[in-house]
């Protein structure tokens, strides 16, 4: 993230990004469009640059289709409603921004001065939009199969690291409950063990117990959040 | 619509549909799945049939992408927000059902007895869902280009008959107003000329005037609906 890009070297920079994403553009202007935030296009009107919002529109639709197909083929017996829920949890700002971060996409984005100074290159919404635009650009330039290959190497790969797909639309407390129930009928107990910080910025601490054994400790801005955090850590412990 | 399908001739029927849609399935079971409504699958559980809901999920995403690409290429300067609005007006129950009707898709659907008796084969929601499922089936069986070719021959062709794409997200009164303003500043006048029918099923009659000339007459279940209808007819008159 700390790497500096020499603006005189725009062509080399674009080449590096194409290496990272594993796709070479026939029309480099399309890649440039994907990396141009509206704030930059507005600041440099004389250059007549297009911003990436139309490509983002296209990219969003490709993401939906490719993830739909992936889920359809992977989860052969899953009803439509669950497929929709999982898709929504994959094609969302959080996971798109995460994938964009891995590609260091922020480093390649052209932002207006205001956006740049307020940390735009690391902002989740901006990174997620850029990832959508980049997907749209690959589709436009190389067609459906190229866009699919790109997403398989990036977003789908990240998704597959997360564990069973079914888990993506369940909360951690439910998952922990299901895991424990397989072997025991003793209920789980969540206990608030402390809180600190000023009223407007409190932290809550929670521990989850099963049969007097502490399975996990969590922290969060609310009791609910801290419970989810504790369950998530407990799940990790009981599964490994 | 009145054509009867002999159930013993299921193979011939499927062949006829494949002629109509211009695509022959490698895996005929996928086509069958697209035509199986959940009410039929539920009534014939012993047959172990899959209903078309998962294919509908897939088809919806393909429709979104193909129409997005079509609009992106066709409306080169249109902002993202307007592209979204037009897409929503194309990928909607009304236009999908309309396209399904032209293909006589209802004749090929397998419905449970209840659905069949209550006119399921002509119900818009059911036809739109079946059209989505059929699109999903073609994509799954033949890939992206086949699904695109199918939609270009059907839905896109219907859309192109409707006139300028920009019109799709405007209402008829606005369009008529814009058309008239080009040549005159005299305002349009909408006049309710009558109403009939019992209270729960009233019809309103409206005429739209410009400079004492009646441009169109409309009818509808509310004054608003009748005005839109009058404007729609007037638009047709002034444009042709």
JSON list of N, CA and C in Angstrom, two decimals, chain A residues 33 50 53-58 60-62 64-65 67-73 75-80 83-84 87 139-141 144-145 148, chain B residues 33 50 53-58 60-62 64-65 67-73 75-80 83-84 87 139-141 144-145 148:
[
{"chain": "A", "resi": 33, "resn": "UNK", "atom": "N", "xyz": [-10.43, 3.73, -17.88]},
{"chain": "A", "resi": 33, "resn": "UNK", "atom": "CA", "xyz": [-11.77, 4.16, -17.47]},
{"chain": "A", "resi": 33, "resn": "UNK", "atom": "C", "xyz": [-12.16, 3.49, -16.14]},
{"chain": "A", "resi": 50, "resn": "UNK", "atom": "N", "xyz": [-13.49, 9.59, -19.11]},
{"chain": "A", "resi": 50, "resn": "UNK", "atom": "CA", "xyz": [-14.72, 8.97, -18.62]},
{"chain": "A", "resi": 50, "resn": "UNK", "atom": "C", "xyz": [-14.45, 8.42, -17.23]},
{"chain": "A", "resi": 53, "resn": "UNK", "atom": "N", "xyz": [-18.16, 4.86, -13.55]},
{"chain": "A", "resi": 53, "resn": "UNK", "atom": "CA", "xyz": [-19.49, 4.49, -13.04]},
{"chain": "A", "resi": 53, "resn": "UNK", "atom": "C", "xyz": [-20.31, 3.61, -13.98]},
{"chain": "A", "resi": 54, "resn": "UNK", "atom": "N", "xyz": [-20.16, 3.83, -15.28]},
{"chain": "A", "resi": 54, "resn": "UNK", "atom": "CA", "xyz": [-20.90, 2.98, -16.22]},
{"chain": "A", "resi": 54, "resn": "UNK", "atom": "C", "xyz": [-20.31, 1.56, -16.23]},
{"chain": "A", "resi": 55, "resn": "UNK", "atom": "N", "xyz": [-19.00, 1.47, -16.10]},
{"chain": "A", "resi": 55, "resn": "UNK", "atom": "CA", "xyz": [-18.38, 0.13, -16.04]},
{"chain": "A", "resi": 55, "resn": "UNK", "atom": "C", "xyz": [-18.77, -0.60, -14.76]},
{"chain": "A", "resi": 56, "resn": "UNK", "atom": "N", "xyz": [-18.97, 0.17, -13.71]},
{"chain": "A", "resi": 56, "resn": "UNK", "atom": "CA", "xyz": [-19.39, -0.39, -12.42]},
{"chain": "A", "resi": 56, "resn": "UNK", "atom": "C", "xyz": [-20.79, -1.01, -12.57]},
{"chain": "A", "resi": 57, "resn": "UNK", "atom": "N", "xyz": [-21.65, -0.32, -13.31]},
{"chain": "A", "resi": 57, "resn": "UNK", "atom": "CA", "xyz": [-23.01, -0.82, -13.59]},
{"chain": "A", "resi": 57, "resn": "UNK", "atom": "C", "xyz": [-22.94, -2.17, -14.30]},
{"chain": "A", "resi": 58, "resn": "UNK", "atom": "N", "xyz": [-22.06, -2.24, -15.29]},
{"chain": "A", "resi": 58, "resn": "UNK", "atom": "CA", "xyz": [-21.90, -3.48, -16.05]},
{"chain": "A", "resi": 58, "resn": "UNK", "atom": "C", "xyz": [-21.28, -4.57, -15.17]},
{"chain": "A", "resi": 60, "resn": "UNK", "atom": "N", "xyz": [-21.29, -4.98, -11.96]},
{"chain": "A", "resi": 60, "resn": "UNK", "atom": "CA", "xyz": [-22.19, -5.48, -10.93]},
{"chain": "A", "resi": 60, "resn": "UNK", "atom": "C", "xyz": [-23.04, -6.63, -11.48]},
{"chain": "A", "resi": 61, "resn": "UNK", "atom": "N", "xyz": [-23.51, -6.47, -12.72]},
{"chain": "A", "resi": 61, "resn": "UNK", "atom": "CA", "xyz": [-24.34, -7.51, -13.33]},
{"chain": "A", "resi": 61, "resn": "UNK", "atom": "C", "xyz": [-23.52, -8.77, -13.63]},
{"chain": "A", "resi": 62, "resn": "UNK", "atom": "N", "xyz": [-22.26, -8.58, -14.02]},
{"chain": "A", "resi": 62, "resn": "UNK", "atom": "CA", "xyz": [-21.41, -9.76, -14.30]},
{"chain": "A", "resi": 62, "resn": "UNK", "atom": "C", "xyz": [-21.12, -10.52, -13.02]},
{"chain": "A", "resi": 64, "resn": "UNK", "atom": "N", "xyz": [-22.92, -10.66, -10.37]},
{"chain": "A", "resi": 64, "resn": "UNK", "atom": "CA", "xyz": [-24.13, -11.38, -9.98]},
{"chain": "A", "resi": 64, "resn": "UNK", "atom": "C", "xyz": [-24.28, -12.67, -10.77]},
{"chain": "A", "resi": 65, "resn": "UNK", "atom": "N", "xyz": [-24.06, -12.59, -12.07]},
{"chain": "A", "resi": 65, "resn": "UNK", "atom": "CA", "xyz": [-24.24, -13.79, -12.90]},
{"chain": "A", "resi": 65, "resn": "UNK", "atom": "C", "xyz": [-23.18, -14.85, -12.59]},
{"chain": "A", "resi": 67, "resn": "UNK", "atom": "N", "xyz": [-21.30, -15.32, -9.96]},
{"chain": "A", "resi": 67, "resn": "UNK", "atom": "CA", "xyz": [-21.48, -15.92, -8.63]},
{"chain": "A", "resi": 67, "resn": "UNK", "atom": "C", "xyz": [-22.75, -16.78, -8.60]},
{"chain": "A", "resi": 68, "resn": "UNK", "atom": "N", "xyz": [-23.78, -16.36, -9.33]},
{"chain": "A", "resi": 68, "resn": "UNK", "atom": "CA", "xyz": [-25.00, -17.19, -9.41]},
{"chain": "A", "resi": 68, "resn": "UNK", "atom": "C", "xyz": [-24.68, -18.54, -10.03]},
{"chain": "A", "resi": 69, "resn": "UNK", "atom": "N", "xyz": [-23.95, -18.52, -11.13]},
{"chain": "A", "resi": 69, "resn": "UNK", "atom": "CA", "xyz": [-23.61, -19.77, -11.80]},
{"chain": "A", "resi": 69, "resn": "UNK", "atom": "C", "xyz": [-22.74, -20.65, -10.91]},
{"chain": "A", "resi": 70, "resn": "UNK", "atom": "N", "xyz": [-21.78, -20.03, -10.26]},
{"chain": "A", "resi": 70, "resn": "UNK", "atom": "CA", "xyz": [-20.89, -20.75, -9.35]},
{"chain": "A", "resi": 70, "resn": "UNK", "atom": "C", "xyz": [-21.70, -21.47, -8.25]},
{"chain": "A", "resi": 71, "resn": "UNK", "atom": "N", "xyz": [-22.62, -20.72, -7.64]},
{"chain": "A", "resi": 71, "resn": "UNK", "atom": "CA", "xyz": [-23.42, -21.29, -6.56]},
{"chain": "A", "resi": 71, "resn": "UNK", "atom": "C", "xyz": [-24.37, -22.36, -7.09]},
{"chain": "A", "resi": 72, "resn": "UNK", "atom": "N", "xyz": [-24.96, -22.09, -8.25]},
{"chain": "A", "resi": 72, "resn": "UNK", "atom": "CA", "xyz": [-25.89, -23.04, -8.86]},
{"chain": "A", "resi": 72, "resn": "UNK", "atom": "C", "xyz": [-25.21, -24.40, -9.08]},
{"chain": "A", "resi": 73, "resn": "UNK", "atom": "N", "xyz": [-23.98, -24.36, -9.60]},
{"chain": "A", "resi": 73, "resn": "UNK", "atom": "CA", "xyz": [-23.28, -25.62, -9.90]},
{"chain": "A", "resi": 73, "resn": "UNK", "atom": "C", "xyz": [-22.72, -26.27, -8.65]},
{"chain": "A", "resi": 75, "resn": "UNK", "atom": "N", "xyz": [-23.83, -25.86, -5.34]},
{"chain": "A", "resi": 75, "resn": "UNK", "atom": "CA", "xyz": [-24.84, -26.26, -4.33]},
{"chain": "A", "resi": 75, "resn": "UNK", "atom": "C", "xyz": [-26.04, -26.81, -5.08]},
{"chain": "A", "resi": 76, "resn": "UNK", "atom": "N", "xyz": [-25.94, -28.06, -5.49]},
{"chain": "A", "resi": 76, "resn": "UNK", "atom": "CA", "xyz": [-26.91, -28.62, -6.43]},
{"chain": "A", "resi": 76, "resn": "UNK", "atom": "C", "xyz": [-28.32, -28.79, -5.88]},
{"chain": "A", "resi": 77, "resn": "UNK", "atom": "N", "xyz": [-28.43, -28.89, -4.55]},
{"chain": "A", "resi": 77, "resn": "UNK", "atom": "CA", "xyz": [-29.77, -29.12, -4.01]},
{"chain": "A", "resi": 77, "resn": "UNK", "atom": "C", "xyz": [-30.30, -27.90, -3.27]},
{"chain": "A", "resi": 78, "resn": "UNK", "atom": "N", "xyz": [-29.58, -26.81, -3.31]},
{"chain": "A", "resi": 78, "resn": "UNK", "atom": "CA", "xyz": [-29.98, -25.65, -2.51]},
{"chain": "A", "resi": 78, "resn": "UNK", "atom": "C", "xyz": [-31.13, -24.87, -3.15]},
{"chain": "A", "resi": 79, "resn": "UNK", "atom": "N", "xyz": [-32.18, -24.57, -2.36]},
{"chain": "A", "resi": 79, "resn": "UNK", "atom": "CA", "xyz": [-33.30, -23.81, -2.93]},
{"chain": "A", "resi": 79, "resn": "UNK", "atom": "C", "xyz": [-32.89, -22.39, -3.32]},
{"chain": "A", "resi": 80, "resn": "UNK", "atom": "N", "xyz": [-33.69, -21.86, -4.25]},
{"chain": "A", "resi": 80, "resn": "UNK", "atom": "CA", "xyz": [-33.46, -20.51, -4.80]},
{"chain": "A", "resi": 80, "resn": "UNK", "atom": "C", "xyz": [-33.22, -19.45, -3.71]},
{"chain": "A", "resi": 83, "resn": "UNK", "atom": "N", "xyz": [-29.79, -19.65, -2.23]},
{"chain": "A", "resi": 83, "resn": "UNK", "atom": "CA", "xyz": [-28.81, -19.22, -3.22]},
{"chain": "A", "resi": 83, "resn": "UNK", "atom": "C", "xyz": [-28.74, -17.69, -3.24]},
{"chain": "A", "resi": 84, "resn": "UNK", "atom": "N", "xyz": [-29.91, -17.05, -3.21]},
{"chain": "A", "resi": 84, "resn": "UNK", "atom": "CA", "xyz": [-29.96, -15.58, -3.22]},
{"chain": "A", "resi": 84, "resn": "UNK", "atom": "C", "xyz": [-29.25, -14.99, -2.01]},
{"chain": "A", "resi": 87, "resn": "UNK", "atom": "N", "xyz": [-25.53, -15.43, -2.34]},
{"chain": "A", "resi": 87, "resn": "UNK", "atom": "CA", "xyz": [-25.00, -14.51, -3.36]},
{"chain": "A", "resi": 87, "resn": "UNK", "atom": "C", "xyz": [-24.87, -13.10, -2.79]},
{"chain": "A", "resi": 139, "resn": "UNK", "atom": "N", "xyz": [-14.85, -7.73, -18.96]},
{"chain": "A", "resi": 139, "resn": "UNK", "atom": "CA", "xyz": [-15.96, -8.31, -19.72]},
{"chain": "A", "resi": 139, "resn": "UNK", "atom": "C", "xyz": [-16.12, -7.58, -21.06]},
{"chain": "A", "resi": 140, "resn": "UNK", "atom": "N", "xyz": [-16.08, -6.27, -21.03]},
{"chain": "A", "resi": 140, "resn": "UNK", "atom": "CA", "xyz": [-16.28, -5.47, -22.24]},
{"chain": "A", "resi": 140, "resn": "UNK", "atom": "C", "xyz": [-15.15, -5.72, -23.23]},
{"chain": "A", "resi": 141, "resn": "UNK", "atom": "N", "xyz": [-13.95, -5.82, -22.71]},
{"chain": "A", "resi": 141, "resn": "UNK", "atom": "CA", "xyz": [-12.76, -5.93, -23.56]},
{"chain": "A", "resi": 141, "resn": "UNK", "atom": "C", "xyz": [-12.52, -7.37, -24.03]},
{"chain": "A", "resi": 144, "resn": "UNK", "atom": "N", "xyz": [-17.18, -12.71, -21.86]},
{"chain": "A", "resi": 144, "resn": "UNK", "atom": "CA", "xyz": [-17.68, -13.38, -20.66]},
{"chain": "A", "resi": 144, "resn": "UNK", "atom": "C", "xyz": [-16.64, -14.33, -20.02]},
{"chain": "A", "resi": 145, "resn": "UNK", "atom": "N", "xyz": [-16.00, -15.15, -20.86]},
{"chain": "A", "resi": 145, "resn": "UNK", "atom": "CA", "xyz": [-15.09, -16.16, -20.28]},
{"chain": "A", "resi": 145, "resn": "UNK", "atom": "C", "xyz": [-13.89, -15.52, -19.58]},
{"chain": "A", "resi": 148, "resn": "UNK", "atom": "N", "xyz": [-15.08, -14.22, -16.26]},
{"chain": "A", "resi": 148, "resn": "UNK", "atom": "CA", "xyz": [-15.29, -15.37, -15.37]},
{"chain": "A", "resi": 148, "resn": "UNK", "atom": "C", "xyz": [-13.94, -15.86, -14.81]},
{"chain": "B", "resi": 33, "resn": "UNK", "atom": "N", "xyz": [-36.85, -29.16, -16.90]},
{"chain": "B", "resi": 33, "resn": "UNK", "atom": "CA", "xyz": [-36.81, -28.49, -15.60]},
{"chain": "B", "resi": 33, "resn": "UNK", "atom": "C", "xyz": [-37.32, -27.05, -15.71]},
{"chain": "B", "resi": 50, "resn": "UNK", "atom": "N", "xyz": [-37.46, -31.93, -10.82]},
{"chain": "B", "resi": 50, "resn": "UNK", "atom": "CA", "xyz": [-37.00, -30.66, -10.27]},
{"chain": "B", "resi": 50, "resn": "UNK", "atom": "C", "xyz": [-37.90, -29.55, -10.80]},
{"chain": "B", "resi": 53, "resn": "UNK", "atom": "N", "xyz": [-37.42, -23.28, -10.21]},
{"chain": "B", "resi": 53, "resn": "UNK", "atom": "CA", "xyz": [-37.07, -22.10, -9.41]},
{"chain": "B", "resi": 53, "resn": "UNK", "atom": "C", "xyz": [-35.57, -21.79, -9.37]},
{"chain": "B", "resi": 54, "resn": "UNK", "atom": "N", "xyz": [-34.76, -22.83, -9.35]},
{"chain": "B", "resi": 54, "resn": "UNK", "atom": "CA", "xyz": [-33.31, -22.58, -9.35]},
{"chain": "B", "resi": 54, "resn": "UNK", "atom": "C", "xyz": [-32.87, -22.01, -10.71]},
{"chain": "B", "resi": 55, "resn": "UNK", "atom": "N", "xyz": [-33.46, -22.52, -11.79]},
{"chain": "B", "resi": 55, "resn": "UNK", "atom": "CA", "xyz": [-33.12, -22.00, -13.12]},
{"chain": "B", "resi": 55, "resn": "UNK", "atom": "C", "xyz": [-33.59, -20.55, -13.27]},
{"chain": "B", "resi": 56, "resn": "UNK", "atom": "N", "xyz": [-34.69, -20.24, -12.60]},
{"chain": "B", "resi": 56, "resn": "UNK", "atom": "CA", "xyz": [-35.21, -18.87, -12.62]},
{"chain": "B", "resi": 56, "resn": "UNK", "atom": "C", "xyz": [-34.20, -17.92, -11.95]},
{"chain": "B", "resi": 57, "resn": "UNK", "atom": "N", "xyz": [-33.62, -18.38, -10.85]},
{"chain": "B", "resi": 57, "resn": "UNK", "atom": "CA", "xyz": [-32.58, -17.61, -10.14]},
{"chain": "B", "resi": 57, "resn": "UNK", "atom": "C", "xyz": [-31.42, -17.30, -11.09]},
{"chain": "B", "resi": 58, "resn": "UNK", "atom": "N", "xyz": [-30.99, -18.32, -11.82]},
{"chain": "B", "resi": 58, "resn": "UNK", "atom": "CA", "xyz": [-29.88, -18.16, -12.76]},
{"chain": "B", "resi": 58, "resn": "UNK", "atom": "C", "xyz": [-30.29, -17.26, -13.92]},
{"chain": "B", "resi": 60, "resn": "UNK", "atom": "N", "xyz": [-32.55, -14.94, -14.12]},
{"chain": "B", "resi": 60, "resn": "UNK", "atom": "CA", "xyz": [-32.71, -13.54, -13.73]},
{"chain": "B", "resi": 60, "resn": "UNK", "atom": "C", "xyz": [-31.37, -12.80, -13.83]},
{"chain": "B", "resi": 61, "resn": "UNK", "atom": "N", "xyz": [-30.29, -13.47, -13.39]},
{"chain": "B", "resi": 61, "resn": "UNK", "atom": "CA", "xyz": [-28.96, -12.84, -13.43]},
{"chain": "B", "resi": 61, "resn": "UNK", "atom": "C", "xyz": [-28.47, -12.69, -14.88]},
{"chain": "B", "resi": 62, "resn": "UNK", "atom": "N", "xyz": [-28.81, -13.66, -15.73]},
{"chain": "B", "resi": 62, "resn": "UNK", "atom": "CA", "xyz": [-28.38, -13.56, -17.13]},
{"chain": "B", "resi": 62, "resn": "UNK", "atom": "C", "xyz": [-29.12, -12.43, -17.83]},
{"chain": "B", "resi": 64, "resn": "UNK", "atom": "N", "xyz": [-30.31, -9.77, -16.50]},
{"chain": "B", "resi": 64, "resn": "UNK", "atom": "CA", "xyz": [-29.75, -8.50, -16.04]},
{"chain": "B", "resi": 64, "resn": "UNK", "atom": "C", "xyz": [-28.45, -8.18, -16.78]},
{"chain": "B", "resi": 65, "resn": "UNK", "atom": "N", "xyz": [-27.59, -9.17, -16.90]},
{"chain": "B", "resi": 65, "resn": "UNK", "atom": "CA", "xyz": [-26.31, -8.90, -17.55]},
{"chain": "B", "resi": 65, "resn": "UNK", "atom": "C", "xyz": [-26.48, -8.59, -19.04]},
{"chain": "B", "resi": 67, "resn": "UNK", "atom": "N", "xyz": [-29.06, -7.52, -20.73]},
{"chain": "B", "resi": 67, "resn": "UNK", "atom": "CA", "xyz": [-29.71, -6.22, -20.97]},
{"chain": "B", "resi": 67, "resn": "UNK", "atom": "C", "xyz": [-28.76, -5.07, -20.55]},
{"chain": "B", "resi": 68, "resn": "UNK", "atom": "N", "xyz": [-27.99, -5.28, -19.49]},
{"chain": "B", "resi": 68, "resn": "UNK", "atom": "CA", "xyz": [-27.00, -4.26, -19.10]},
{"chain": "B", "resi": 68, "resn": "UNK", "atom": "C", "xyz": [-26.01, -4.02, -20.23]},
{"chain": "B", "resi": 69, "resn": "UNK", "atom": "N", "xyz": [-25.49, -5.09, -20.79]},
{"chain": "B", "resi": 69, "resn": "UNK", "atom": "CA", "xyz": [-24.50, -4.95, -21.87]},
{"chain": "B", "resi": 69, "resn": "UNK", "atom": "C", "xyz": [-25.14, -4.27, -23.09]},
{"chain": "B", "resi": 70, "resn": "UNK", "atom": "N", "xyz": [-26.35, -4.70, -23.41]},
{"chain": "B", "resi": 70, "resn": "UNK", "atom": "CA", "xyz": [-27.07, -4.11, -24.54]},
{"chain": "B", "resi": 70, "resn": "UNK", "atom": "C", "xyz": [-27.22, -2.59, -24.35]},
{"chain": "B", "resi": 71, "resn": "UNK", "atom": "N", "xyz": [-27.66, -2.18, -23.16]},
{"chain": "B", "resi": 71, "resn": "UNK", "atom": "CA", "xyz": [-27.86, -0.76, -22.90]},
{"chain": "B", "resi": 71, "resn": "UNK", "atom": "C", "xyz": [-26.54, -0.01, -22.87]},
{"chain": "B", "resi": 72, "resn": "UNK", "atom": "N", "xyz": [-25.53, -0.64, -22.27]},
{"chain": "B", "resi": 72, "resn": "UNK", "atom": "CA", "xyz": [-24.20, -0.02, -22.18]},
{"chain": "B", "resi": 72, "resn": "UNK", "atom": "C", "xyz": [-23.67, 0.31, -23.57]},
{"chain": "B", "resi": 73, "resn": "UNK", "atom": "N", "xyz": [-23.82, -0.63, -24.49]},
{"chain": "B", "resi": 73, "resn": "UNK", "atom": "CA", "xyz": [-23.28, -0.41, -25.85]},
{"chain": "B", "resi": 73, "resn": "UNK", "atom": "C", "xyz": [-24.16, 0.52, -26.67]},
{"chain": "B", "resi": 75, "resn": "UNK", "atom": "N", "xyz": [-26.41, 2.94, -25.50]},
{"chain": "B", "resi": 75, "resn": "UNK", "atom": "CA", "xyz": [-26.57, 4.30, -24.98]},
{"chain": "B", "resi": 75, "resn": "UNK", "atom": "C", "xyz": [-25.22, 4.74, -24.42]},
{"chain": "B", "resi": 76, "resn": "UNK", "atom": "N", "xyz": [-24.35, 5.16, -25.29]},
{"chain": "B", "resi": 76, "resn": "UNK", "atom": "CA", "xyz": [-22.94, 5.35, -24.94]},
{"chain": "B", "resi": 76, "resn": "UNK", "atom": "C", "xyz": [-22.68, 6.50, -23.96]},
{"chain": "B", "resi": 77, "resn": "UNK", "atom": "N", "xyz": [-23.59, 7.46, -23.92]},
{"chain": "B", "resi": 77, "resn": "UNK", "atom": "CA", "xyz": [-23.33, 8.61, -23.04]},
{"chain": "B", "resi": 77, "resn": "UNK", "atom": "C", "xyz": [-24.26, 8.62, -21.84]},
{"chain": "B", "resi": 78, "resn": "UNK", "atom": "N", "xyz": [-25.06, 7.58, -21.69]},
{"chain": "B", "resi": 78, "resn": "UNK", "atom": "CA", "xyz": [-26.07, 7.61, -20.63]},
{"chain": "B", "resi": 78, "resn": "UNK", "atom": "C", "xyz": [-25.46, 7.30, -19.26]},
{"chain": "B", "resi": 79, "resn": "UNK", "atom": "N", "xyz": [-25.77, 8.13, -18.24]},
{"chain": "B", "resi": 79, "resn": "UNK", "atom": "CA", "xyz": [-25.22, 7.85, -16.90]},
{"chain": "B", "resi": 79, "resn": "UNK", "atom": "C", "xyz": [-25.80, 6.57, -16.31]},
{"chain": "B", "resi": 80, "resn": "UNK", "atom": "N", "xyz": [-25.01, 6.04, -15.39]},
{"chain": "B", "resi": 80, "resn": "UNK", "atom": "CA", "xyz": [-25.34, 4.78, -14.70]},
{"chain": "B", "resi": 80, "resn": "UNK", "atom": "C", "xyz": [-26.77, 4.74, -14.17]},
{"chain": "B", "resi": 83, "resn": "UNK", "atom": "N", "xyz": [-29.26, 4.15, -16.89]},
{"chain": "B", "resi": 83, "resn": "UNK", "atom": "CA", "xyz": [-29.14, 2.77, -17.38]},
{"chain": "B", "resi": 83, "resn": "UNK", "atom": "C", "xyz": [-29.89, 1.82, -16.46]},
{"chain": "B", "resi": 84, "resn": "UNK", "atom": "N", "xyz": [-29.73, 2.03, -15.15]},
{"chain": "B", "resi": 84, "resn": "UNK", "atom": "CA", "xyz": [-30.41, 1.17, -14.16]},
{"chain": "B", "resi": 84, "resn": "UNK", "atom": "C", "xyz": [-31.93, 1.26, -14.30]},
{"chain": "B", "resi": 87, "resn": "UNK", "atom": "N", "xyz": [-33.03, -0.50, -17.45]},
{"chain": "B", "resi": 87, "resn": "UNK", "atom": "CA", "xyz": [-32.92, -1.95, -17.27]},
{"chain": "B", "resi": 87, "resn": "UNK", "atom": "C", "xyz": [-34.10, -2.49, -16.45]},
{"chain": "B", "resi": 139, "resn": "UNK", "atom": "N", "xyz": [-28.60, -20.93, -20.95]},
{"chain": "B", "resi": 139, "resn": "UNK", "atom": "CA", "xyz": [-27.27, -20.54, -20.48]},
{"chain": "B", "resi": 139, "resn": "UNK", "atom": "C", "xyz": [-26.52, -21.75, -19.92]},
{"chain": "B", "resi": 140, "resn": "UNK", "atom": "N", "xyz": [-27.21, -22.53, -19.10]},
{"chain": "B", "resi": 140, "resn": "UNK", "atom": "CA", "xyz": [-26.59, -23.68, -18.45]},
{"chain": "B", "resi": 140, "resn": "UNK", "atom": "C", "xyz": [-26.19, -24.72, -19.48]},
{"chain": "B", "resi": 141, "resn": "UNK", "atom": "N", "xyz": [-27.06, -24.91, -20.47]},
{"chain": "B", "resi": 141, "resn": "UNK", "atom": "CA", "xyz": [-26.85, -25.97, -21.47]},
{"chain": "B", "resi": 141, "resn": "UNK", "atom": "C", "xyz": [-25.89, -25.53, -22.58]},
{"chain": "B", "resi": 144, "resn": "UNK", "atom": "N", "xyz": [-22.98, -18.72, -22.42]},
{"chain": "B", "resi": 144, "resn": "UNK", "atom": "CA", "xyz": [-23.36, -17.31, -22.45]},
{"chain": "B", "resi": 144, "resn": "UNK", "atom": "C", "xyz": [-23.82, -16.84, -23.83]},
{"chain": "B", "resi": 145, "resn": "UNK", "atom": "N", "xyz": [-23.07, -17.19, -24.88]},
{"chain": "B", "resi": 145, "resn": "UNK", "atom": "CA", "xyz": [-23.40, -16.67, -26.21]},
{"chain": "B", "resi": 145, "resn": "UNK", "atom": "C", "xyz": [-24.75, -17.17, -26.70]},
{"chain": "B", "resi": 148, "resn": "UNK", "atom": "N", "xyz": [-27.43, -15.23, -24.89]},
{"chain": "B", "resi": 148, "resn": "UNK", "atom": "CA", "xyz": [-27.47, -13.88, -25.46]},
{"chain": "B", "resi": 148, "resn": "UNK", "atom": "C", "xyz": [-28.21, -13.88, -26.80]}
]
